[in-house]
Amino acid sequence: GIQVEQSPPDLILQEGANSTLRCNFSDSVNNLQWFHQNPWGQLINLFYIPSGTKQNGRLSATTVATERYSLLYISSSQTTDSGVYFCAVGFNRGSTLGRLYFGRGTQLTVWP
Amino acid sequence: NAGVTQTPKFQVLKTGQSMTLQCAQDMNHNSMYWYRQDPGMGLRLIYYSASEGTTDKGEVPNGYNVSRLNKREFSLRLESAAPSQTSVYFCASSVQGQETQYFGPGTRLLVL
């Protein structure tokens, strides 16, 4: 079946540290997005990245579609980076076009 | 430009009551979505509308109905609420089905 697995489930960092979050998926994709859910529950889109590499400030993401995984890098972490990071994937199947399947997320806590 | 708005922000229902969650977007997007988020889970798609006039079931459609009222508005109706529908409901939109999704602030629903 369709699977989107994220690791690690929890991550605790000191401010200033770097981290890598991973997303594995079970089939070929036409859509992959990373989201940050802040402690107030708001979901913010970080990247739309079905393949390749993108960077936005201290955040960057890489998707290797042929090997079915994506990585989210956070450098010089800040307390405001705390929250849950979700990977969401859209698969190359006619019956699922337009749908996103979410992983369970990585809970990141950054301490000052 | 308000983005995606949802009403109400919070609602308490008794088992068997009905209600409609409202969602509107002002970004001229074609596709709209309803998700639910349960504790410790990622988001799961309830229904989506690829374009005005069309709706399709997602992963967890049972107990819900939707209406794409016009291009801007997409409502979710619970005809007979059950405690299992206690959740946080998010509406989202995108230009087209396979592009970046933008989320509303969510509706917290408690069914007693």
mmCIF file of C-alpha atoms in Angstrom:
data_model
loop_
_atom_site.group_PDB
_atom_site.id
_atom_site.type_symbol
_atom_site.label_atom_id
_atom_site.label_comp_id
_atom_site.label_asym_id
_atom_site.label_seq_id
_atom_site.Cartn_x
_atom_site.Cartn_y
_atom_site.Cartn_z
ATOM 1 C CA GLY A 1 0.000 0.000 0.000
ATOM 2 C CA ILE A 2 0.862 3.667 -0.048
ATOM 3 C CA GLN A 3 3.399 4.523 2.626
ATOM 4 C CA VAL A 4 5.069 7.754 3.689
ATOM 5 C CA GLU A 5 7.519 7.262 6.513
ATOM 6 C CA GLN A 6 9.346 10.029 8.337
ATOM 7 C CA SER A 7 12.333 9.795 10.626
ATOM 8 C CA PRO A 8 13.212 10.492 13.309
ATOM 9 C CA PRO A 9 9.828 10.830 15.024
ATOM 10 C CA ASP A 10 11.299 13.166 17.630
ATOM 11 C CA LEU A 11 14.352 15.401 17.611
ATOM 12 C CA ILE A 12 15.699 17.628 20.368
ATOM 13 C CA LEU A 13 18.408 20.145 19.539
ATOM 14 C CA GLN A 14 20.347 22.947 21.115
ATOM 15 C CA GLU A 15 20.015 26.279 19.373
ATOM 16 C CA GLY A 16 22.628 26.582 16.623
ATOM 17 C CA ALA A 17 22.777 22.870 15.793
ATOM 18 C CA ASN A 18 22.098 21.394 12.359
ATOM 19 C CA SER A 19 19.645 18.602 11.598
ATOM 20 C CA THR A 20 18.445 16.346 8.803
ATOM 21 C CA LEU A 21 14.906 15.019 8.533
ATOM 22 C CA ARG A 22 14.105 12.133 6.220
ATOM 23 C CA CYS A 23 11.019 11.093 4.280
ATOM 24 C CA ASN A 24 10.764 7.711 2.543
ATOM 25 C CA PHE A 25 7.914 6.891 0.198
ATOM 26 C CA SER A 26 6.689 3.704 -1.377
ATOM 27 C CA ASP A 27 6.038 4.589 -5.027
ATOM 28 C CA SER A 28 6.965 7.011 -7.793
ATOM 29 C CA VAL A 29 5.769 10.551 -7.118
ATOM 30 C CA ASN A 30 4.630 13.612 -9.016
ATOM 31 C CA ASN A 31 4.360 15.825 -5.970
ATOM 32 C CA LEU A 32 6.295 16.174 -2.715
ATOM 33 C CA GLN A 33 5.887 18.965 -0.199
ATOM 34 C CA TRP A 34 7.412 19.770 3.173
ATOM 35 C CA PHE A 35 5.347 21.594 5.782
ATOM 36 C CA HIS A 36 6.054 23.095 9.182
ATOM 37 C CA GLN A 37 3.288 23.047 11.776
ATOM 38 C CA ASN A 38 4.085 25.628 14.430
ATOM 39 C CA PRO A 39 3.095 25.223 18.099
ATOM 40 C CA TRP A 40 -0.119 27.149 17.403
ATOM 41 C CA GLY A 41 -1.179 24.611 14.800
ATOM 42 C CA GLN A 42 -0.654 26.654 11.647
ATOM 43 C CA LEU A 43 0.661 24.696 8.659
ATOM 44 C CA ILE A 44 3.206 26.521 6.538
ATOM 45 C CA ASN A 45 4.428 25.219 3.217
ATOM 46 C CA LEU A 46 8.239 25.089 3.159
ATOM 47 C CA PHE A 47 9.026 23.458 -0.165
ATOM 48 C CA TYR A 48 7.361 22.009 -3.224
ATOM 49 C CA ILE A 49 10.061 19.578 -4.339
ATOM 50 C CA PRO A 50 9.089 16.473 -6.360
ATOM 51 C CA SER A 51 12.718 16.233 -7.455
ATOM 52 C CA GLY A 52 16.024 18.070 -7.163
ATOM 53 C CA THR A 53 17.292 20.493 -4.539
ATOM 54 C CA LYS A 54 15.979 23.802 -3.238
ATOM 55 C CA GLN A 55 17.173 26.229 -0.614
ATOM 56 C CA ASN A 56 15.389 28.933 1.328
ATOM 57 C CA GLY A 57 17.558 30.659 3.908
ATOM 58 C CA ARG A 58 18.620 28.186 6.575
ATOM 59 C CA LEU A 59 16.403 25.475 5.144
ATOM 60 C CA SER A 60 17.100 23.281 2.172
ATOM 61 C CA ALA A 61 15.528 20.152 0.746
ATOM 62 C CA THR A 62 16.581 17.413 -1.627
ATOM 63 C CA THR A 63 14.382 14.796 -3.254
ATOM 64 C CA VAL A 64 15.883 11.762 -4.991
ATOM 65 C CA ALA A 65 12.782 10.464 -6.703
ATOM 66 C CA THR A 66 14.481 7.412 -8.229
ATOM 67 C CA GLU A 67 15.476 6.219 -4.749
ATOM 68 C CA ARG A 68 12.164 7.296 -3.174
ATOM 69 C CA TYR A 69 13.315 9.615 -0.448
ATOM 70 C CA SER A 70 13.520 13.281 0.440
ATOM 71 C CA LEU A 71 15.640 15.120 3.013
ATOM 72 C CA LEU A 72 14.989 18.386 4.798
ATOM 73 C CA TYR A 73 18.054 20.163 6.199
ATOM 74 C CA ILE A 74 17.835 22.765 8.935
ATOM 75 C CA SER A 75 21.028 24.655 9.656
ATOM 76 C CA SER A 76 21.817 26.852 12.662
ATOM 77 C CA SER A 77 18.508 25.941 14.270
ATOM 78 C CA GLN A 78 16.544 28.539 16.244
ATOM 79 C CA THR A 79 13.838 28.174 18.877
ATOM 80 C CA THR A 80 11.313 29.375 16.304
ATOM 81 C CA ASP A 81 12.056 26.248 14.244
ATOM 82 C CA SER A 82 10.294 24.145 16.882
ATOM 83 C CA GLY A 83 7.152 22.334 15.794
ATOM 84 C CA VAL A 84 6.232 19.374 13.640
ATOM 85 C CA TYR A 85 7.650 18.882 10.164
ATOM 86 C CA PHE A 86 5.499 16.948 7.722
ATOM 87 C CA CYS A 87 6.364 15.378 4.425
ATOM 88 C CA ALA A 88 3.416 14.943 2.033
ATOM 89 C CA VAL A 89 3.534 13.018 -1.217
ATOM 90 C CA GLY A 90 1.394 12.745 -4.337
ATOM 91 C CA PHE A 91 1.779 9.520 -6.291
ATOM 92 C CA ASN A 92 1.829 8.829 -10.020
ATOM 93 C CA ARG A 93 -1.410 6.882 -10.110
ATOM 94 C CA GLY A 94 -4.511 7.871 -12.022
ATOM 95 C CA SER A 95 -6.837 7.283 -9.094
ATOM 96 C CA THR A 96 -4.805 9.432 -6.724
ATOM 97 C CA LEU A 97 -4.010 12.445 -8.877
ATOM 98 C CA GLY A 98 -4.237 15.618 -6.799
ATOM 99 C CA ARG A 99 -4.131 13.814 -3.471
ATOM 100 C CA LEU A 100 -1.396 14.272 -0.891
ATOM 101 C CA TYR A 101 -0.496 11.538 1.577
ATOM 102 C CA PHE A 102 1.100 12.791 4.769
ATOM 103 C CA GLY A 103 3.694 11.139 6.944
ATOM 104 C CA ARG A 104 3.295 11.192 10.722
ATOM 105 C CA GLY A 105 5.788 13.994 11.076
ATOM 106 C CA THR A 106 8.988 14.775 12.982
ATOM 107 C CA GLN A 107 8.502 16.668 16.257
ATOM 108 C CA LEU A 108 11.404 19.118 16.549
ATOM 109 C CA THR A 109 12.197 20.895 19.798
ATOM 110 C CA VAL A 110 14.965 23.497 19.830
ATOM 111 C CA TRP A 111 16.212 24.641 23.246
ATOM 112 C CA PRO A 112 17.920 28.005 23.775
ATOM 113 C CA ASN B 1 -5.158 38.957 0.570
ATOM 114 C CA ALA B 2 -6.421 36.723 3.410
ATOM 115 C CA GLY B 3 -5.363 33.403 1.827
ATOM 116 C CA VAL B 4 -7.459 30.504 3.123
ATOM 117 C CA THR B 5 -10.003 31.268 5.838
ATOM 118 C CA GLN B 6 -12.047 28.814 7.903
ATOM 119 C CA THR B 7 -15.047 29.226 10.172
ATOM 120 C CA PRO B 8 -15.669 28.482 12.934
ATOM 121 C CA LYS B 9 -12.333 28.255 14.765
ATOM 122 C CA PHE B 10 -13.749 26.029 17.472
ATOM 123 C CA GLN B 11 -16.981 24.066 17.885
ATOM 124 C CA VAL B 12 -18.499 21.697 20.419
ATOM 125 C CA LEU B 13 -21.256 19.348 19.262
ATOM 126 C CA LYS B 14 -23.323 16.639 20.853
ATOM 127 C CA THR B 15 -23.484 13.227 19.224
ATOM 128 C CA GLY B 16 -26.041 13.278 16.419
ATOM 129 C CA GLN B 17 -25.955 17.014 15.788
ATOM 130 C CA SER B 18 -25.091 18.364 12.377
ATOM 131 C CA MET B 19 -22.882 21.231 11.319
ATOM 132 C CA THR B 20 -21.117 22.742 8.331
ATOM 133 C CA LEU B 21 -17.512 23.879 8.297
ATOM 134 C CA GLN B 22 -16.873 26.744 5.935
ATOM 135 C CA CYS B 23 -13.758 27.401 3.875
ATOM 136 C CA ALA B 24 -12.972 30.205 1.460
ATOM 137 C CA GLN B 25 -9.876 31.206 -0.506
ATOM 138 C CA ASP B 26 -9.122 34.445 -2.309
ATOM 139 C CA MET B 27 -6.146 33.268 -4.372
ATOM 140 C CA ASN B 28 -8.172 32.223 -7.439
ATOM 141 C CA HIS B 29 -7.122 28.611 -6.904
ATOM 142 C CA ASN B 30 -8.824 25.808 -8.788
ATOM 143 C CA SER B 31 -8.319 22.960 -6.313
ATOM 144 C CA MET B 32 -9.505 22.777 -2.725
ATOM 145 C CA TYR B 33 -9.176 20.127 0.001
ATOM 146 C CA TRP B 34 -10.473 19.077 3.397
ATOM 147 C CA TYR B 35 -8.186 17.203 5.814
ATOM 148 C CA ARG B 36 -8.492 16.000 9.357
ATOM 149 C CA GLN B 37 -5.647 15.759 11.843
ATOM 150 C CA ASP B 38 -5.792 13.455 14.838
ATOM 151 C CA PRO B 39 -3.251 13.392 17.702
ATOM 152 C CA GLY B 40 0.075 11.890 16.689
ATOM 153 C CA MET B 41 -1.047 11.525 13.089
ATOM 154 C CA GLY B 42 -0.352 13.296 9.912
ATOM 155 C CA LEU B 43 -3.192 14.826 7.975
ATOM 156 C CA ARG B 44 -5.650 12.588 6.160
ATOM 157 C CA LEU B 45 -7.632 13.712 3.151
ATOM 158 C CA ILE B 46 -11.410 13.640 3.558
ATOM 159 C CA TYR B 47 -12.593 15.104 0.250
ATOM 160 C CA TYR B 48 -11.150 17.260 -2.443
ATOM 161 C CA SER B 49 -12.336 19.333 -5.372
ATOM 162 C CA ALA B 50 -9.984 19.438 -8.331
ATOM 163 C CA SER B 51 -11.985 22.254 -9.930
ATOM 164 C CA GLU B 52 -15.264 24.084 -9.546
ATOM 165 C CA GLY B 53 -18.133 21.660 -9.996
ATOM 166 C CA THR B 54 -16.205 18.492 -9.132
ATOM 167 C CA THR B 55 -15.632 16.669 -5.854
ATOM 168 C CA ASP B 56 -13.931 13.367 -5.049
ATOM 169 C CA LYS B 57 -13.485 11.174 -1.999
ATOM 170 C CA GLY B 58 -10.192 11.037 -0.194
ATOM 171 C CA GLU B 59 -8.882 8.519 2.338
ATOM 172 C CA VAL B 60 -11.532 9.000 5.058
ATOM 173 C CA PRO B 61 -14.825 10.269 3.524
ATOM 174 C CA ASN B 62 -17.323 8.298 5.623
ATOM 175 C CA GLY B 63 -19.617 10.504 7.685
ATOM 176 C CA TYR B 64 -18.919 13.654 5.648
ATOM 177 C CA ASN B 65 -20.322 15.476 2.660
ATOM 178 C CA VAL B 66 -18.907 18.414 0.748
ATOM 179 C CA SER B 67 -20.106 21.197 -1.514
ATOM 180 C CA ARG B 68 -17.985 23.257 -3.877
ATOM 181 C CA LEU B 69 -20.276 26.252 -3.806
ATOM 182 C CA ASN B 70 -18.226 28.288 -6.283
ATOM 183 C CA LYS B 71 -14.550 28.703 -7.108
ATOM 184 C CA ARG B 72 -13.852 30.410 -3.773
ATOM 185 C CA GLU B 73 -15.799 28.271 -1.307
ATOM 186 C CA PHE B 74 -15.675 24.619 -0.280
ATOM 187 C CA SER B 75 -17.777 23.473 2.664
ATOM 188 C CA LEU B 76 -17.658 20.276 4.732
ATOM 189 C CA ARG B 77 -20.811 18.947 6.371
ATOM 190 C CA LEU B 78 -21.224 16.481 9.205
ATOM 191 C CA GLU B 79 -24.807 15.201 9.031
ATOM 192 C CA SER B 80 -24.792 13.273 12.305
ATOM 193 C CA ALA B 81 -21.689 13.942 14.361
ATOM 194 C CA ALA B 82 -19.971 11.084 16.201
ATOM 195 C CA PRO B 83 -17.242 11.203 18.892
ATOM 196 C CA SER B 84 -14.851 9.637 16.348
ATOM 197 C CA GLN B 85 -15.116 12.870 14.363
ATOM 198 C CA THR B 86 -13.463 14.841 17.148
ATOM 199 C CA SER B 87 -10.464 16.258 15.357
ATOM 200 C CA VAL B 88 -8.843 19.345 13.899
ATOM 201 C CA TYR B 89 -10.086 20.061 10.384
ATOM 202 C CA PHE B 90 -7.960 21.874 7.836
ATOM 203 C CA CYS B 91 -8.957 23.312 4.511
ATOM 204 C CA ALA B 92 -6.344 23.864 1.810
ATOM 205 C CA SER B 93 -6.152 25.116 -1.745
ATOM 206 C CA SER B 94 -3.774 24.993 -4.691
ATOM 207 C CA VAL B 95 -3.621 26.453 -8.168
ATOM 208 C CA GLN B 96 -3.926 22.967 -9.628
ATOM 209 C CA GLY B 97 -3.974 19.515 -8.070
ATOM 210 C CA GLN B 98 -0.258 18.821 -8.249
ATOM 211 C CA GLU B 99 1.054 22.112 -6.945
ATOM 212 C CA THR B 100 1.825 23.793 -3.645
ATOM 213 C CA GLN B 101 -1.011 23.587 -1.129
ATOM 214 C CA TYR B 102 -1.847 26.477 1.207
ATOM 215 C CA PHE B 103 -3.641 25.766 4.452
ATOM 216 C CA GLY B 104 -6.209 27.575 6.525
ATOM 217 C CA PRO B 105 -5.843 27.983 10.308
ATOM 218 C CA GLY B 106 -7.990 24.963 11.148
ATOM 219 C CA THR B 107 -11.227 24.241 13.012
ATOM 220 C CA ARG B 108 -11.083 22.365 16.305
ATOM 221 C CA LEU B 109 -14.168 20.163 16.654
ATOM 222 C CA LEU B 110 -15.155 18.328 19.822
ATOM 223 C CA VAL B 111 -18.043 15.853 19.643
ATOM 224 C CA LEU B 112 -19.399 14.774 23.028
#
